[in-house]
Coordinates of C-alpha atoms in Angstrom, one line a residue:
M1 CA 12.8 -23.0 -23.6
I2 CA 16.9 -21.7 -22.8
E3 CA 16.8 -22.5 -18.2
D4 CA 15.9 -19.9 -16.2
V5 CA 19.3 -19.5 -14.6
V6 CA 18.6 -16.9 -11.2
R7 CA 16.3 -19.5 -9.7
E8 CA 18.2 -22.1 -10.8
L9 CA 20.6 -20.5 -8.4
G10 CA 18.2 -20.8 -5.9
H11 CA 19.5 -19.0 -2.5
L12 CA 22.5 -17.8 -4.6
S13 CA 20.6 -15.8 -6.8
L14 CA 17.9 -14.6 -4.1
G15 CA 18.0 -11.6 -4.6
T16 CA 17.6 -11.2 -8.1
R17 CA 14.7 -13.1 -8.2
L18 CA 12.8 -11.6 -5.9
K19 CA 13.6 -7.7 -7.5
R20 CA 12.1 -10.0 -10.3
I21 CA 9.0 -10.9 -8.5
G22 CA 9.2 -7.8 -7.6
E23 CA 8.6 -6.3 -11.3
T24 CA 6.8 -8.8 -12.7
L25 CA 4.0 -8.0 -9.5
Q26 CA 4.4 -4.0 -9.9
A27 CA 3.7 -4.2 -14.1
Q28 CA 0.8 -6.4 -13.4
T29 CA -0.4 -4.2 -10.9
Q30 CA 0.6 -1.3 -13.2
A31 CA -2.3 -3.1 -16.1
V32 CA -4.5 -3.2 -13.0
L33 CA -4.8 0.3 -12.2
A34 CA -5.3 1.4 -15.9
E35 CA -8.1 -0.7 -16.2
H36 CA -10.0 0.8 -13.6
G37 CA -8.7 4.3 -15.5
F38 CA -5.7 5.0 -12.7
E39 CA -2.8 6.7 -14.5
Q40 CA -0.7 7.4 -12.1
P41 CA 2.5 4.9 -12.3
A42 CA 2.3 1.4 -9.8
A43 CA 5.3 3.0 -7.8
H44 CA 3.3 5.7 -6.4
F45 CA 0.4 4.3 -4.8
P46 CA 2.1 3.5 -2.0
L47 CA 3.9 6.7 -1.4
I48 CA 0.0 8.1 -1.5
A49 CA -1.1 4.9 0.4
A50 CA 1.5 6.4 3.3
L51 CA 0.9 10.0 3.3
D52 CA -2.9 8.7 3.8
R53 CA -2.8 7.3 6.9
L54 CA 0.1 8.4 8.1
G55 CA -0.7 12.1 7.2
P56 CA 2.4 14.5 6.1
L57 CA 5.7 13.6 6.7
S58 CA 9.0 14.7 5.2
V59 CA 10.9 12.7 2.5
G60 CA 13.1 11.0 5.5
D61 CA 9.6 9.6 7.2
L62 CA 8.3 8.7 4.2
S63 CA 11.2 7.1 3.4
Q64 CA 10.9 4.9 6.2
A65 CA 7.3 4.5 5.9
V66 CA 7.4 2.8 2.6
G67 CA 11.4 1.3 3.0
V68 CA 12.7 2.9 -0.5
S69 CA 16.0 5.5 -0.8
Q70 CA 15.0 8.9 -0.1
P71 CA 16.5 9.5 -4.2
V72 CA 14.3 7.3 -5.2
V73 CA 11.0 9.0 -3.2
T74 CA 12.2 12.3 -3.6
R75 CA 11.5 11.4 -7.9
S76 CA 8.1 10.4 -7.2
L77 CA 7.1 13.1 -5.4
R78 CA 7.8 14.9 -8.1
G79 CA 5.6 13.5 -9.7
L80 CA 3.2 13.5 -7.5
E81 CA 3.7 17.7 -7.3
D82 CA 3.6 17.8 -10.6
D83 CA -0.3 15.6 -10.8
G84 CA -1.1 17.8 -8.6
L85 CA -1.9 14.5 -5.8
V86 CA 0.9 16.2 -3.3
Q87 CA 2.0 19.8 -2.0
S88 CA 4.3 20.5 0.2
A89 CA 6.0 22.9 2.6
T90 CA 8.4 23.5 4.6
S91 CA 8.2 22.5 8.8
N92 CA 7.1 25.5 11.3
E93 CA 10.1 23.2 13.8
D94 CA 13.0 23.3 11.0
R95 CA 12.7 25.5 7.7
R96 CA 15.8 22.6 6.6
V97 CA 12.9 19.8 6.5
R98 CA 9.6 19.6 4.2
R99 CA 6.7 18.2 4.9
V100 CA 5.0 16.7 2.5
G101 CA 0.8 15.9 2.1
L102 CA -2.0 14.6 0.0
S103 CA -3.5 17.3 -1.7
R104 CA -7.5 16.9 -1.9
K105 CA -7.5 15.9 -5.6
G106 CA -4.9 13.3 -3.6
R107 CA -7.4 12.0 -1.4
D108 CA -10.3 12.2 -3.8
L109 CA -7.5 9.6 -5.6
V110 CA -7.4 7.5 -2.3
Q111 CA -10.5 7.4 -1.7
L112 CA -11.8 6.2 -5.5
A113 CA -8.2 3.7 -5.2
Q114 CA -9.9 2.1 -2.3
V115 CA -13.0 1.0 -4.1
E116 CA -12.0 0.6 -6.8
A117 CA -9.0 -0.9 -7.4
W118 CA -6.7 -1.9 -4.3
P119 CA -9.3 -4.4 -3.2
A120 CA -9.2 -5.8 -6.4
I121 CA -5.7 -5.9 -6.1
A122 CA -5.4 -7.1 -2.7
A123 CA -7.0 -10.7 -3.9
A124 CA -6.2 -11.0 -7.3
V125 CA -2.1 -11.2 -5.5
A126 CA -4.0 -13.3 -2.6
Q127 CA -5.4 -15.3 -4.8
A128 CA -1.8 -16.0 -6.5
C129 CA -0.3 -17.0 -3.1
A130 CA -3.1 -19.4 -2.2
G131 CA -2.0 -23.0 -1.9
L132 CA 2.1 -22.1 -1.7
T133 CA 4.2 -24.8 0.2
G134 CA 7.0 -25.4 1.3
D135 CA 10.2 -24.1 1.6
L136 CA 11.2 -19.9 0.4
L137 CA 12.5 -21.2 -2.9
A138 CA 9.6 -23.5 -4.0
Q139 CA 6.9 -20.8 -2.8
L140 CA 8.5 -18.5 -4.5
A141 CA 8.9 -21.0 -7.8
A142 CA 5.3 -21.2 -7.2
L143 CA 4.1 -17.4 -7.2
E144 CA 6.1 -16.4 -10.3
E145 CA 4.4 -19.8 -12.2
A146 CA 0.8 -18.8 -11.1
L147 CA 1.6 -14.8 -12.1
A148 CA 3.2 -16.5 -15.1
E149 CA -0.4 -18.3 -16.2
R150 CA -3.1 -15.7 -14.6
P151 CA -1.4 -12.1 -14.1
L152 CA -3.4 -10.0 -11.7
L153 CA -5.8 -8.4 -14.6
L154 CA -7.6 -11.8 -15.7
R155 CA -7.4 -12.7 -11.8
T156 CA -9.2 -9.6 -10.6
K157 CA -12.0 -10.2 -13.5
E158 CA -12.4 -13.9 -11.8
V159 CA -12.8 -12.3 -8.8

Protein backbone atom coordinates (compact mmCIF):
# COMPACT_ATOMS: atom_id res chain seq x y z
CA MET A 1 0.00 0.00 0.00
CA ILE A 2 1.26 3.48 -0.84
CA GLU A 3 2.14 5.83 2.01
CA ASP A 4 -0.41 8.57 2.69
CA VAL A 5 2.00 11.50 2.33
CA VAL A 6 -0.56 14.14 3.33
CA ARG A 7 -1.27 12.29 6.56
CA GLU A 8 2.42 11.69 7.27
CA LEU A 9 3.33 15.37 6.81
CA GLY A 10 1.15 16.21 9.81
CA HIS A 11 0.69 19.91 10.51
CA LEU A 12 2.59 20.85 7.37
CA SER A 13 -0.29 19.65 5.18
CA LEU A 14 -3.18 20.32 7.56
CA GLY A 15 -5.07 22.49 5.04
CA THR A 16 -4.89 19.77 2.39
CA ARG A 17 -5.98 17.18 4.89
CA LEU A 18 -8.95 19.22 6.07
CA LYS A 19 -9.96 19.80 2.46
CA ARG A 20 -9.72 16.07 1.76
CA ILE A 21 -11.88 15.25 4.77
CA GLY A 22 -14.37 17.91 3.69
CA GLU A 23 -14.54 16.44 0.19
CA THR A 24 -15.07 12.96 1.65
CA LEU A 25 -17.86 14.20 3.90
CA GLN A 26 -19.48 16.09 1.03
CA ALA A 27 -19.35 13.07 -1.31
CA GLN A 28 -20.77 10.80 1.38
CA THR A 29 -23.46 13.36 2.21
CA GLN A 30 -24.37 13.41 -1.48
CA ALA A 31 -24.87 9.63 -1.36
CA VAL A 32 -27.20 9.99 1.64
CA LEU A 33 -29.16 12.76 -0.05
CA ALA A 34 -29.53 10.62 -3.19
CA GLU A 35 -30.70 7.69 -1.07
CA HIS A 36 -33.44 9.98 0.31
CA GLY A 37 -34.43 11.13 -3.18
CA PHE A 38 -32.74 14.53 -3.24
CA GLU A 39 -31.08 15.43 -6.54
CA GLN A 40 -29.52 18.75 -5.49
CA PRO A 41 -25.77 18.89 -4.87
CA ALA A 42 -24.81 18.60 -1.20
CA ALA A 43 -22.88 21.87 -1.57
CA HIS A 44 -26.18 23.72 -2.17
CA PHE A 45 -27.77 22.71 1.11
CA PRO A 46 -25.82 25.14 3.35
CA LEU A 47 -27.06 27.98 1.11
CA ILE A 48 -30.62 26.68 1.27
CA ALA A 49 -30.38 26.28 5.05
CA ALA A 50 -28.99 29.81 5.46
CA LEU A 51 -31.83 31.28 3.41
CA ASP A 52 -34.33 29.26 5.44
CA ARG A 53 -32.90 30.49 8.75
CA LEU A 54 -32.08 34.07 7.83
CA GLY A 55 -34.60 34.90 5.10
CA PRO A 56 -33.70 36.72 1.88
CA LEU A 57 -30.08 37.89 1.76
CA SER A 58 -27.75 39.71 -0.56
CA VAL A 59 -25.13 37.57 -2.27
CA GLY A 60 -22.47 39.14 -0.02
CA ASP A 61 -24.43 38.38 3.15
CA LEU A 62 -25.14 34.83 1.99
CA SER A 63 -21.45 34.39 1.25
CA GLN A 64 -20.62 35.54 4.76
CA ALA A 65 -23.33 33.36 6.33
CA VAL A 66 -21.92 30.15 4.84
CA GLY A 67 -18.25 31.16 4.77
CA VAL A 68 -17.52 30.74 1.05
CA SER A 69 -16.51 33.25 -1.59
CA GLN A 70 -19.04 35.34 -3.50
CA PRO A 71 -18.12 33.74 -6.86
CA VAL A 72 -18.87 30.29 -5.41
CA VAL A 73 -22.20 31.53 -4.02
CA THR A 74 -23.10 33.18 -7.33
CA ARG A 75 -22.39 29.96 -9.28
CA SER A 76 -24.41 27.89 -6.82
CA LEU A 77 -27.31 30.35 -6.92
CA ARG A 78 -27.51 29.98 -10.70
CA GLY A 79 -28.12 26.26 -10.25
CA LEU A 80 -30.63 26.85 -7.46
CA GLU A 81 -32.48 29.39 -9.61
CA ASP A 82 -32.48 27.01 -12.57
CA ASP A 83 -34.06 24.38 -10.29
CA GLY A 84 -36.67 26.89 -9.11
CA LEU A 85 -35.51 26.71 -5.49
CA VAL A 86 -34.57 30.37 -5.06
CA GLN A 87 -35.69 33.63 -6.54
CA SER A 88 -33.92 36.94 -6.58
CA ALA A 89 -34.92 40.57 -6.80
CA THR A 90 -33.18 43.89 -6.77
CA SER A 91 -33.15 45.50 -3.35
CA ASN A 92 -35.50 48.47 -2.89
CA GLU A 93 -32.88 50.26 -0.76
CA ASP A 94 -29.98 49.81 -3.20
CA ARG A 95 -30.71 48.88 -6.81
CA ARG A 96 -27.16 47.49 -7.16
CA VAL A 97 -27.85 44.78 -4.58
CA ARG A 98 -29.63 41.57 -5.50
CA ARG A 99 -31.47 39.82 -2.66
CA VAL A 100 -32.04 36.10 -2.87
CA GLY A 101 -34.72 34.11 -1.05
CA LEU A 102 -36.25 30.68 -1.12
CA SER A 103 -39.12 30.07 -3.51
CA ARG A 104 -42.13 28.01 -2.45
CA LYS A 105 -40.43 24.98 -4.00
CA GLY A 106 -37.28 25.78 -1.99
CA ARG A 107 -39.22 26.07 1.26
CA ASP A 108 -40.91 22.72 0.53
CA LEU A 109 -37.50 21.16 -0.12
CA VAL A 110 -36.20 22.45 3.22
CA GLN A 111 -39.20 21.05 5.08
CA LEU A 112 -38.70 17.65 3.46
CA ALA A 113 -34.92 17.68 4.05
CA GLN A 114 -35.40 18.64 7.71
CA VAL A 115 -37.54 15.55 8.21
CA GLU A 116 -36.00 13.02 5.84
CA ALA A 117 -32.29 13.64 5.30
CA TRP A 118 -30.71 16.26 7.56
CA PRO A 119 -31.29 14.41 10.85
CA ALA A 120 -29.87 11.20 9.36
CA ILE A 121 -26.78 13.02 8.07
CA ALA A 122 -26.22 14.84 11.36
CA ALA A 123 -26.53 11.60 13.33
CA ALA A 124 -24.19 9.73 10.99
CA VAL A 125 -21.51 12.42 11.18
CA ALA A 126 -21.88 12.61 14.97
CA GLN A 127 -21.48 8.83 15.11
CA ALA A 128 -18.32 8.99 12.98
CA CYS A 129 -16.92 11.69 15.30
CA ALA A 130 -17.93 9.96 18.55
CA GLY A 131 -15.04 8.99 20.73
CA LEU A 132 -12.41 11.13 19.02
CA THR A 133 -9.56 11.72 21.44
CA GLY A 134 -6.03 13.04 21.37
CA ASP A 135 -4.56 15.94 19.49
CA LEU A 136 -6.09 17.31 16.31
CA LEU A 137 -4.02 15.11 13.99
CA ALA A 138 -5.03 11.97 15.90
CA GLN A 139 -8.67 13.04 15.72
CA LEU A 140 -8.43 13.66 11.99
CA ALA A 141 -6.85 10.24 11.49
CA ALA A 142 -9.62 8.60 13.51
CA LEU A 143 -12.30 10.48 11.55
CA GLU A 144 -10.75 9.51 8.20
CA GLU A 145 -10.58 5.88 9.31
CA ALA A 146 -14.17 5.92 10.58
CA LEU A 147 -15.45 7.35 7.28
CA ALA A 148 -13.44 4.85 5.26
CA GLU A 149 -14.64 1.90 7.35
CA ARG A 150 -18.30 2.89 7.38
CA PRO A 151 -19.42 5.69 5.05
CA LEU A 152 -22.26 7.99 6.10
CA LEU A 153 -24.80 6.14 3.94
CA LEU A 154 -24.13 2.92 5.84
CA ARG A 155 -24.23 4.77 9.15
CA THR A 156 -27.63 6.33 8.34
CA LYS A 157 -29.06 2.83 7.97
CA GLU A 158 -27.72 1.90 11.42
CA VAL A 159 -29.13 4.87 13.32
